[in-house]
PDB file of C-alpha atoms in Angstrom:
ATOM      1  CA  MET J 170      13.216  -0.999  18.083  1.00 85.00           C
ATOM      2  CA  VAL J 171      14.516   0.942  14.959  1.00 92.00           C
ATOM      3  CA  THR J 172      13.983   4.606  13.977  1.00 92.00           C
ATOM      4  CA  PHE J 173      13.535   6.444  10.609  1.00 94.00           C
ATOM      5  CA  SER J 174      12.392   9.614   9.217  1.00 93.00           C
ATOM      6  CA  ILE J 175       9.358  10.244   6.973  1.00 94.00           C
ATOM      7  CA  LYS J 176      10.327  12.488   4.051  1.00 93.00           C
ATOM      8  CA  SER J 177       6.834  12.476   2.305  1.00 94.00           C
ATOM      9  CA  TYR J 178       3.529  10.504   2.185  1.00 96.00           C
ATOM     10  CA  PHE J 179       0.238  10.454   0.095  1.00 96.00           C
ATOM     11  CA  PHE J 180      -3.099   8.701   0.758  1.00 95.00           C
ATOM     12  CA  TRP J 181      -5.877   8.273  -1.664  1.00 93.00           C
ATOM     13  CA  THR J 182      -9.328   6.575  -1.365  1.00 89.00           C
ATOM     14  CA  PRO J 183     -12.576   7.518  -3.065  1.00 85.00           C
ATOM     15  CA  PHE J 184     -14.393   7.739   0.118  1.00 76.00           C
ATOM     16  CA  SER J 185     -14.475  10.941   2.424  1.00 67.00           C
ATOM     17  CA  VAL J 186     -12.716  11.370   5.609  1.00 60.00           C
ATOM     18  CA  VAL J 187     -15.843  11.113   7.501  1.00 59.00           C
ATOM     19  CA  GLU J 188     -16.891   7.877   5.659  1.00 62.00           C
ATOM     20  CA  THR J 189     -13.824   6.104   6.603  1.00 62.00           C
ATOM     21  CA  GLU J 190     -13.341   7.218  10.204  1.00 58.00           C
ATOM     22  CA  ASN J 191     -17.001   6.310  10.972  1.00 59.00           C
ATOM     23  CA  ASN J 192     -16.844   3.141   9.089  1.00 57.00           C
ATOM     24  CA  SER J 193     -19.871   4.209   6.895  1.00 53.00           C
ATOM     25  CA  PHE J 194     -18.386   3.680   3.519  1.00 52.00           C
ATOM     26  CA  VAL J 195     -20.308   1.555   1.224  1.00 51.00           C
ATOM     27  CA  CYS J 196     -18.452  -1.056  -0.874  1.00 50.00           C
ATOM     28  CA  ASP J 197     -21.365  -1.340  -3.280  1.00 50.00           C
ATOM     29  CA  LYS J 198     -20.036   2.151  -4.716  1.00 52.00           C
ATOM     30  CA  SER J 199     -17.114   0.256  -6.186  1.00 51.00           C
ATOM     31  CA  ASP J 200     -18.622   0.699  -9.736  1.00 55.00           C
ATOM     32  CA  ASP J 201     -19.248   4.453  -9.281  1.00 61.00           C
ATOM     33  CA  TRP J 202     -15.676   5.673  -8.640  1.00 71.00           C
ATOM     34  CA  LYS J 203     -12.524   6.009 -10.762  1.00 81.00           C
ATOM     35  CA  ILE J 204      -8.804   6.192  -9.954  1.00 86.00           C
ATOM     36  CA  PRO J 205      -7.697   9.777 -10.841  1.00 89.00           C
ATOM     37  CA  ALA J 206      -5.550  10.129 -14.038  1.00 90.00           C
ATOM     38  CA  LEU J 207      -2.078   9.054 -13.841  1.00 94.00           C
ATOM     39  CA  GLU J 208       0.504  11.659 -14.550  1.00 91.00           C
ATOM     40  CA  TYR J 209       4.012  11.188 -16.346  1.00 94.00           C
ATOM     41  CA  ILE J 210       2.916   7.954 -17.896  1.00 94.00           C
ATOM     42  CA  GLU J 211       2.200   7.771 -21.519  1.00 93.00           C
ATOM     43  CA  LYS J 212      -1.353   6.796 -22.357  1.00 92.00           C
ATOM     44  CA  ARG J 213      -0.234   3.747 -24.468  1.00 91.00           C
ATOM     45  CA  ASN J 214       1.604   2.511 -21.104  1.00 93.00           C
ATOM     46  CA  GLN J 215      -1.270   3.158 -19.055  1.00 92.00           C
ATOM     47  CA  ARG J 216      -3.545   0.697 -21.124  1.00 90.00           C
ATOM     48  CA  ARG J 217      -1.406  -2.117 -19.699  1.00 89.00           C
ATOM     49  CA  LEU J 218      -2.486  -1.380 -16.099  1.00 91.00           C
ATOM     50  CA  ASN J 219      -5.094  -3.031 -13.962  1.00 87.00           C
ATOM     51  CA  LYS J 220      -6.944  -1.477 -11.071  1.00 87.00           C
ATOM     52  CA  LEU J 221      -4.350  -2.409  -8.470  1.00 90.00           C
ATOM     53  CA  SER J 222      -1.477  -1.183 -10.450  1.00 92.00           C
ATOM     54  CA  ARG J 223      -3.187   2.177 -11.020  1.00 93.00           C
ATOM     55  CA  LEU J 224      -3.937   2.396  -7.378  1.00 92.00           C
ATOM     56  CA  VAL J 225      -0.212   1.673  -6.373  1.00 95.00           C
ATOM     57  CA  LEU J 226       1.245   3.854  -8.965  1.00 97.00           C
ATOM     58  CA  TYR J 227      -1.155   6.952  -8.423  1.00 97.00           C
ATOM     59  CA  SER J 228      -0.126   7.335  -4.718  1.00 97.00           C
ATOM     60  CA  ALA J 229       3.627   6.369  -5.667  1.00 98.00           C
ATOM     61  CA  ILE J 230       3.801   9.064  -8.280  1.00 97.00           C
ATOM     62  CA  LYS J 231       2.077  11.655  -5.998  1.00 97.00           C
ATOM     63  CA  CYS J 232       4.512  10.754  -3.114  1.00 97.00           C
ATOM     64  CA  THR J 233       7.488  11.237  -5.317  1.00 97.00           C
ATOM     65  CA  THR J 234       8.718  14.122  -7.625  1.00 96.00           C
ATOM     66  CA  PRO J 235       9.926  13.921 -11.436  1.00 95.00           C
ATOM     67  CA  GLU J 236      13.335  14.890 -10.153  1.00 95.00           C
ATOM     68  CA  LYS J 237      13.559  11.948  -7.790  1.00 95.00           C
ATOM     69  CA  ARG J 238      12.001   8.711  -8.708  1.00 96.00           C
ATOM     70  CA  ASN J 239      14.644   6.361  -7.801  1.00 96.00           C
ATOM     71  CA  TYR J 240      13.900   4.274  -4.600  1.00 98.00           C
ATOM     72  CA  VAL J 241      14.094   0.885  -3.121  1.00 98.00           C
ATOM     73  CA  THR J 242      10.364  -0.082  -3.385  1.00 98.00           C
ATOM     74  CA  VAL J 243       8.130  -2.199  -1.050  1.00 98.00           C
ATOM     75  CA  LEU J 244       4.611  -3.235  -1.985  1.00 97.00           C
ATOM     76  CA  SER J 245       2.313  -4.133   0.889  1.00 95.00           C
ATOM     77  CA  SER J 246      -1.216  -5.411  -0.079  1.00 90.00           C
ATOM     78  CA  ARG J 247      -3.518  -7.826   1.783  1.00 83.00           C
ATOM     79  CA  ASN J 248      -5.297  -8.968  -1.392  1.00 76.00           C
ATOM     80  CA  GLY J 249      -2.734  -8.261  -3.939  1.00 73.00           C
ATOM     81  CA  GLU J 250      -3.583  -9.593  -7.437  1.00 76.00           C
ATOM     82  CA  ILE J 251      -5.904 -12.490  -6.251  1.00 70.00           C
ATOM     83  CA  ASN J 252      -8.981 -11.054  -8.272  1.00 70.00           C
ATOM     84  CA  ASN J 253      -6.847 -11.384 -11.555  1.00 68.00           C
ATOM     85  CA  ALA J 254      -5.303 -14.826 -10.549  1.00 67.00           C
ATOM     86  CA  LEU J 255      -8.828 -16.207  -9.988  1.00 66.00           C
ATOM     87  CA  ARG J 256     -10.095 -15.123 -13.443  1.00 72.00           C
ATOM     88  CA  ILE J 257      -7.021 -16.619 -14.992  1.00 66.00           C
ATOM     89  CA  LEU J 258      -7.803 -19.996 -13.298  1.00 72.00           C
ATOM     90  CA  GLN J 259     -11.415 -20.050 -14.223  1.00 69.00           C
ATOM     91  CA  ASP J 260     -10.210 -19.353 -17.901  1.00 67.00           C
ATOM     92  CA  ILE J 261      -7.939 -22.297 -17.562  1.00 74.00           C
ATOM     93  CA  SER J 262     -10.717 -24.553 -16.097  1.00 76.00           C
ATOM     94  CA  ASN J 263     -13.164 -23.664 -18.972  1.00 78.00           C
ATOM     95  CA  ASP J 264     -10.408 -24.376 -21.447  1.00 79.00           C
ATOM     96  CA  GLU J 265     -10.343 -20.848 -22.517  1.00 79.00           C
ATOM     97  CA  LEU J 266      -7.326 -18.969 -23.865  1.00 79.00           C
ATOM     98  CA  VAL J 267      -5.592 -16.753 -21.045  1.00 74.00           C
ATOM     99  CA  SER J 268      -4.989 -13.077 -21.982  1.00 75.00           C
ATOM    100  CA  PRO J 269      -1.210 -12.632 -21.828  1.00 74.00           C
ATOM    101  CA  GLN J 270      -1.690  -9.002 -20.389  1.00 75.00           C
ATOM    102  CA  MET J 271      -3.940 -10.651 -17.602  1.00 72.00           C
ATOM    103  CA  PHE J 272      -1.391 -13.150 -16.803  1.00 69.00           C
ATOM    104  CA  VAL J 273       1.333 -10.360 -16.547  1.00 74.00           C
ATOM    105  CA  ASN J 274      -0.948  -8.472 -14.291  1.00 73.00           C
ATOM    106  CA  SER J 275      -1.367 -11.296 -12.055  1.00 73.00           C
ATOM    107  CA  VAL J 276       2.239 -11.314 -10.690  1.00 80.00           C
ATOM    108  CA  TYR J 277       1.931  -9.804  -7.243  1.00 83.00           C
ATOM    109  CA  ASN J 278       4.929  -7.464  -7.417  1.00 89.00           C
ATOM    110  CA  MET J 279       3.851  -6.133 -11.058  1.00 91.00           C
ATOM    111  CA  PRO J 280       2.929  -2.522  -9.766  1.00 93.00           C
ATOM    112  CA  PHE J 281       6.207  -1.726  -9.036  1.00 96.00           C
ATOM    113  CA  ALA J 282       7.616  -3.665 -11.903  1.00 95.00           C
ATOM    114  CA  TYR J 283       5.760  -1.069 -13.961  1.00 95.00           C
ATOM    115  CA  TYR J 284       7.138   1.746 -11.854  1.00 97.00           C
ATOM    116  CA  SER J 285      10.717   0.593 -12.574  1.00 96.00           C
ATOM    117  CA  ILE J 286      10.154   0.311 -16.261  1.00 95.00           C
ATOM    118  CA  PHE J 287       8.168   3.656 -16.560  1.00 96.00           C
ATOM    119  CA  PHE J 288      10.657   5.773 -14.410  1.00 96.00           C
ATOM    120  CA  GLY J 289      13.952   3.669 -15.098  1.00 96.00           C
ATOM    121  CA  ASN J 290      14.194   2.661 -11.386  1.00 97.00           C
ATOM    122  CA  ASN J 291      16.895   0.011 -11.176  1.00 95.00           C
ATOM    123  CA  LEU J 292      16.938  -0.337  -7.281  1.00 97.00           C
ATOM    124  CA  PRO J 293      15.643  -3.470  -5.530  1.00 96.00           C
ATOM    125  CA  SER J 294      12.021  -4.178  -5.025  1.00 96.00           C
ATOM    126  CA  SER J 295      10.023  -6.608  -2.851  1.00 95.00           C
ATOM    127  CA  ALA J 296       6.352  -7.343  -2.166  1.00 94.00           C
ATOM    128  CA  ILE J 297       4.464  -8.274   1.300  1.00 91.00           C
ATOM    129  CA  ALA J 298       1.064  -9.747   1.949  1.00 87.00           C
ATOM    130  CA  SER J 299       0.127 -10.751   5.640  1.00 82.00           C
ATOM    131  CA  SER J 300      -3.504 -10.680   5.892  1.00 79.00           C
ATOM    132  CA  GLU J 301      -4.608  -7.912   8.585  1.00 81.00           C
ATOM    133  CA  SER J 302      -0.930  -7.528   9.408  1.00 85.00           C
ATOM    134  CA  SER J 303       0.108  -6.199   5.955  1.00 89.00           C
ATOM    135  CA  LEU J 304       0.625  -2.701   6.966  1.00 93.00           C
ATOM    136  CA  GLY J 305       3.094  -3.574   9.854  1.00 93.00           C
ATOM    137  CA  TYR J 306       5.012  -6.202   7.849  1.00 94.00           C
ATOM    138  CA  GLY J 307       5.168  -3.707   5.021  1.00 96.00           C
ATOM    139  CA  PHE J 308       6.881  -1.132   7.335  1.00 97.00           C
ATOM    140  CA  LEU J 309       9.170  -3.962   8.822  1.00 96.00           C
ATOM    141  CA  GLU J 310      10.285  -4.941   5.316  1.00 96.00           C
ATOM    142  CA  ALA J 311      10.824  -1.356   4.573  1.00 97.00           C
ATOM    143  CA  VAL J 312      13.028  -0.445   7.466  1.00 96.00           C
ATOM    144  CA  LEU J 313      14.943  -3.793   6.856  1.00 95.00           C
ATOM    145  CA  ASN J 314      15.648  -2.470   3.554  1.00 96.00           C
ATOM    146  CA  LEU J 315      17.041   0.793   4.955  1.00 95.00           C
ATOM    147  CA  LYS J 316      19.629  -1.452   6.633  1.00 93.00           C
ATOM    148  CA  ARG J 317      20.118  -3.968   3.429  1.00 95.00           C
ATOM    149  CA  PHE J 318      20.771  -0.822   1.237  1.00 95.00           C
ATOM    150  CA  PRO J 319      22.374   2.119   3.365  1.00 90.00           C
ATOM    151  CA  GLY J 320      22.203   5.257   1.372  1.00 90.00           C
ATOM    152  CA  TYR J 321      18.984   4.591  -0.331  1.00 95.00           C
ATOM    153  CA  ASP J 322      15.438   5.747   0.796  1.00 96.00           C
ATOM    154  CA  VAL J 323      12.606   3.391   0.607  1.00 98.00           C
ATOM    155  CA  LEU J 324       9.273   4.045  -1.090  1.00 98.00           C
ATOM    156  CA  LEU J 325       6.450   1.894   0.660  1.00 98.00           C
ATOM    157  CA  THR J 326       3.067   1.500  -0.894  1.00 97.00           C
ATOM    158  CA  CYS J 327       0.199  -0.100   0.904  1.00 96.00           C
ATOM    159  CA  ALA J 328      -2.782  -0.648  -1.448  1.00 93.00           C
ATOM    160  CA  ASP J 329      -5.925  -2.766  -1.571  1.00 88.00           C
ATOM    161  CA  PHE J 330      -8.765  -3.438  -3.692  1.00 81.00           C
ATOM    162  CA  PRO J 331     -11.711  -5.390  -2.330  1.00 77.00           C
ATOM    163  CA  LEU J 332     -12.252  -9.080  -3.371  1.00 69.00           C
ATOM    164  CA  GLU J 333     -14.560  -9.382  -6.317  1.00 66.00           C
ATOM    165  CA  ASN J 334     -17.160 -11.939  -7.750  1.00 66.00           C
ATOM    166  CA  GLU J 335     -16.916 -15.328  -6.038  1.00 64.00           C
ATOM    167  CA  LEU J 336     -14.402 -14.047  -3.451  1.00 56.00           C
ATOM    168  CA  GLY J 337     -16.533 -11.123  -2.342  1.00 54.00           C
ATOM    169  CA  VAL J 338     -17.953 -12.966   0.421  1.00 58.00           C
ATOM    170  CA  LEU J 339     -14.542 -13.167   2.031  1.00 55.00           C
ATOM    171  CA  ASN J 340     -14.203  -9.409   2.377  1.00 60.00           C
ATOM    172  CA  ASP J 341     -14.170  -7.885   5.819  1.00 63.00           C
ATOM    173  CA  LYS J 342     -16.636  -5.219   6.533  1.00 58.00           C
ATOM    174  CA  SER J 343     -13.640  -2.857   6.638  1.00 59.00           C
ATOM    175  CA  CYS J 344     -12.820  -3.435   2.871  1.00 69.00           C
ATOM    176  CA  LEU J 345     -12.259  -0.549   0.768  1.00 79.00           C
ATOM    177  CA  PRO J 346     -10.033   0.670  -2.155  1.00 86.00           C
ATOM    178  CA  TYR J 347      -7.177   2.696  -1.056  1.00 91.00           C
ATOM    179  CA  SER J 348      -3.534   3.466  -1.700  1.00 95.00           C
ATOM    180  CA  PHE J 349      -0.953   5.045   0.772  1.00 97.00           C
ATOM    181  CA  SER J 350       2.693   5.840  -0.015  1.00 98.00           C
ATOM    182  CA  VAL J 351       5.367   6.786   2.335  1.00 97.00           C
ATOM    183  CA  ILE J 352       9.162   7.535   1.556  1.00 97.00           C
ATOM    184  CA  ILE J 353      11.212   6.537   4.652  1.00 96.00           C
ATOM    185  CA  SER J 354      14.834   7.451   5.190  1.00 95.00           C
ATOM    186  CA  ASN J 355      17.898   7.065   7.577  1.00 90.00           C
ATOM    187  CA  ASP J 356      18.367  10.899   7.449  1.00 83.00           C
ATOM    188  CA  ASN J 357      17.442  12.761  10.442  1.00 74.00           C
ATOM    189  CA  TYR J 358      14.559  15.187   9.758  1.00 63.00           C
ATOM    190  CA  GLY J 359      13.623  16.328  13.495  1.00 54.00           C
ATOM    191  CA  ASP J 360      10.144  16.303  13.819  1.00 61.00           C
ATOM    192  CA  ASN J 361       9.498  13.623  11.194  1.00 79.00           C
ATOM    193  CA  ARG J 362      11.710  11.038  13.165  1.00 90.00           C
ATOM    194  CA  ILE J 363       9.702   7.793  14.049  1.00 94.00           C
ATOM    195  CA  SER J 364      10.467   4.904  16.195  1.00 94.00           C
ATOM    196  CA  PHE J 365       8.950   1.524  15.157  1.00 96.00           C
ATOM    197  CA  ASP J 366       8.779  -1.631  17.119  1.00 96.00           C
ATOM    198  CA  TYR J 367       7.329  -5.104  16.460  1.00 93.00           C
ATOM    199  CA  GLU J 368       6.651  -8.216  18.664  1.00 93.00           C
ATOM    200  CA  MET J 369       4.958 -11.471  18.060  1.00 89.00           C
ATOM    201  CA  LEU J 370       1.720 -12.350  19.895  1.00 87.00           C
ATOM    202  CA  LYS J 371      -0.203 -15.522  20.434  1.00 80.00           C
ATOM    203  CA  ASP J 372      -3.713 -14.231  20.885  1.00 74.00           C
ATOM    204  CA  GLY J 373      -3.683 -10.484  19.824  1.00 67.00           C
ATOM    205  CA  ASN J 374      -6.730  -8.335  19.570  1.00 67.00           C
ATOM    206  CA  ARG J 375      -7.706  -7.932  15.793  1.00 67.00           C
ATOM    207  CA  ARG J 376      -9.136  -4.406  15.336  1.00 62.00           C
ATOM    208  CA  ASN J 377     -10.147  -3.918  11.749  1.00 61.00           C
ATOM    209  CA  ASP J 378     -13.058  -1.596  11.684  1.00 66.00           C
ATOM    210  CA  VAL J 379     -11.044   0.215   9.006  1.00 75.00           C
ATOM    211  CA  PRO J 380      -7.833  -0.867   7.203  1.00 82.00           C
ATOM    212  CA  ASP J 381      -4.709  -0.134   9.398  1.00 88.00           C
ATOM    213  CA  ALA J 382      -3.187   2.061   6.553  1.00 90.00           C
ATOM    214  CA  VAL J 383      -6.084   4.467   6.704  1.00 87.00           C
ATOM    215  CA  LYS J 384      -6.093   4.902  10.534  1.00 88.00           C
ATOM    216  CA  PHE J 385      -2.276   5.339  10.380  1.00 93.00           C
ATOM    217  CA  TYR J 386      -2.607   8.075   7.778  1.00 92.00           C
ATOM    218  CA  TYR J 387      -5.658   9.933   9.416  1.00 89.00           C
ATOM    219  CA  SER J 388      -5.071   9.375  13.183  1.00 87.00           C
ATOM    220  CA  PHE J 389      -1.194   9.231  13.393  1.00 92.00           C
ATOM    221  CA  LEU J 390       0.304  11.310  10.349  1.00 92.00           C
ATOM    222  CA  LYS J 391      -2.508  13.901  10.088  1.00 88.00           C
ATOM    223  CA  GLN J 392      -3.402  14.465  13.716  1.00 85.00           C
ATOM    224  CA  ASP J 393      -1.407  15.137  16.805  1.00 79.00           C
ATOM    225  CA  LYS J 394      -1.458  11.452  18.074  1.00 87.00           C
ATOM    226  CA  GLU J 395       1.853  10.618  19.267  1.00 93.00           C
ATOM    227  CA  ILE J 396       1.540   6.702  19.217  1.00 95.00           C
ATOM    228  CA  PHE J 397      -0.069   4.434  16.632  1.00 94.00           C
ATOM    229  CA  ILE J 398      -0.563   0.683  17.554  1.00 94.00           C
ATOM    230  CA  SER J 399      -1.649  -1.982  15.171  1.00 91.00           C
ATOM    231  CA  GLU J 400      -2.311  -5.240  17.074  1.00 89.00           C
ATOM    232  CA  THR J 401      -3.604  -8.204  15.059  1.00 84.00           C
ATOM    233  CA  SER J 402      -4.149 -11.890  15.856  1.00 82.00           C
ATOM    234  CA  ASP J 403      -0.368 -12.589  15.740  1.00 84.00           C
ATOM    235  CA  SER J 404       1.465  -9.224  15.937  1.00 90.00           C
ATOM    236  CA  ARG J 405       1.919  -5.949  17.495  1.00 93.00           C
ATOM    237  CA  PHE J 406       3.384  -3.012  15.640  1.00 95.00           C
ATOM    238  CA  THR J 407       3.980   0.321  17.379  1.00 96.00           C
ATOM    239  CA  TRP J 408       4.835   3.588  15.827  1.00 96.00           C
ATOM    240  CA  LYS J 409       5.762   6.542  17.994  1.00 95.00           C
ATOM    241  CA  LYS J 410       6.776  10.179  17.162  1.00 92.00           C
ATOM    242  CA  GLN J 411      10.260  11.217  18.391  1.00 85.00           C
ATOM    243  CA  SER J 412      10.298  14.676  20.085  1.00 67.00           C
ATOM    244  CA  LEU J 413      13.295  16.900  19.688  1.00 54.00           C
TER     245      LEU J 413
END
């Protein structure tokens, strides 16, 4: 078990709290919503970004401040840039020219590469993808980075965009676009202190009525729930608020 403090967090999805908590969101809405405008990034730089990068950067910017953008960063995403990667492979198979910008944006950790470029962040960055366990393994990577790089806080962003076109049939019923950012620290912040535990399972209970990051935000951070457990087919992750 390890402990850490949460300094700030920010969550965004185009769906309402009621829609997400009751699993009544409709993925067919995907053409009807837009990611809010990005602050502090020049318009010419915003034109480089695809949808996942915009999702990641939007919550990351909202979670940080102009005075403090320098963090060790971790991206956790179940689907990552697979939509972009598929389009590139289709272009190659059809003997078509591949867009250089699309190729750049197919790199999984590109969203935080943009963050580093735009805000001059020269600290380490990593990316995690582990199917329905991506939230837990994202936190595991983040707390390990607190140990690897003592003295630095970690900005973890969990974000996903539903699979598109031919890949759309592989979406779980719980798929929805969202972005969740949290800054964790070794500093002691009293009520914001969290313990985190992880164990491997052979036959866990997969509960994916909505993405774990959505439930973590609404039921654990925003409500009085003291414990949050994410149990998937191979792992159990437990977060617990530490009382004074």
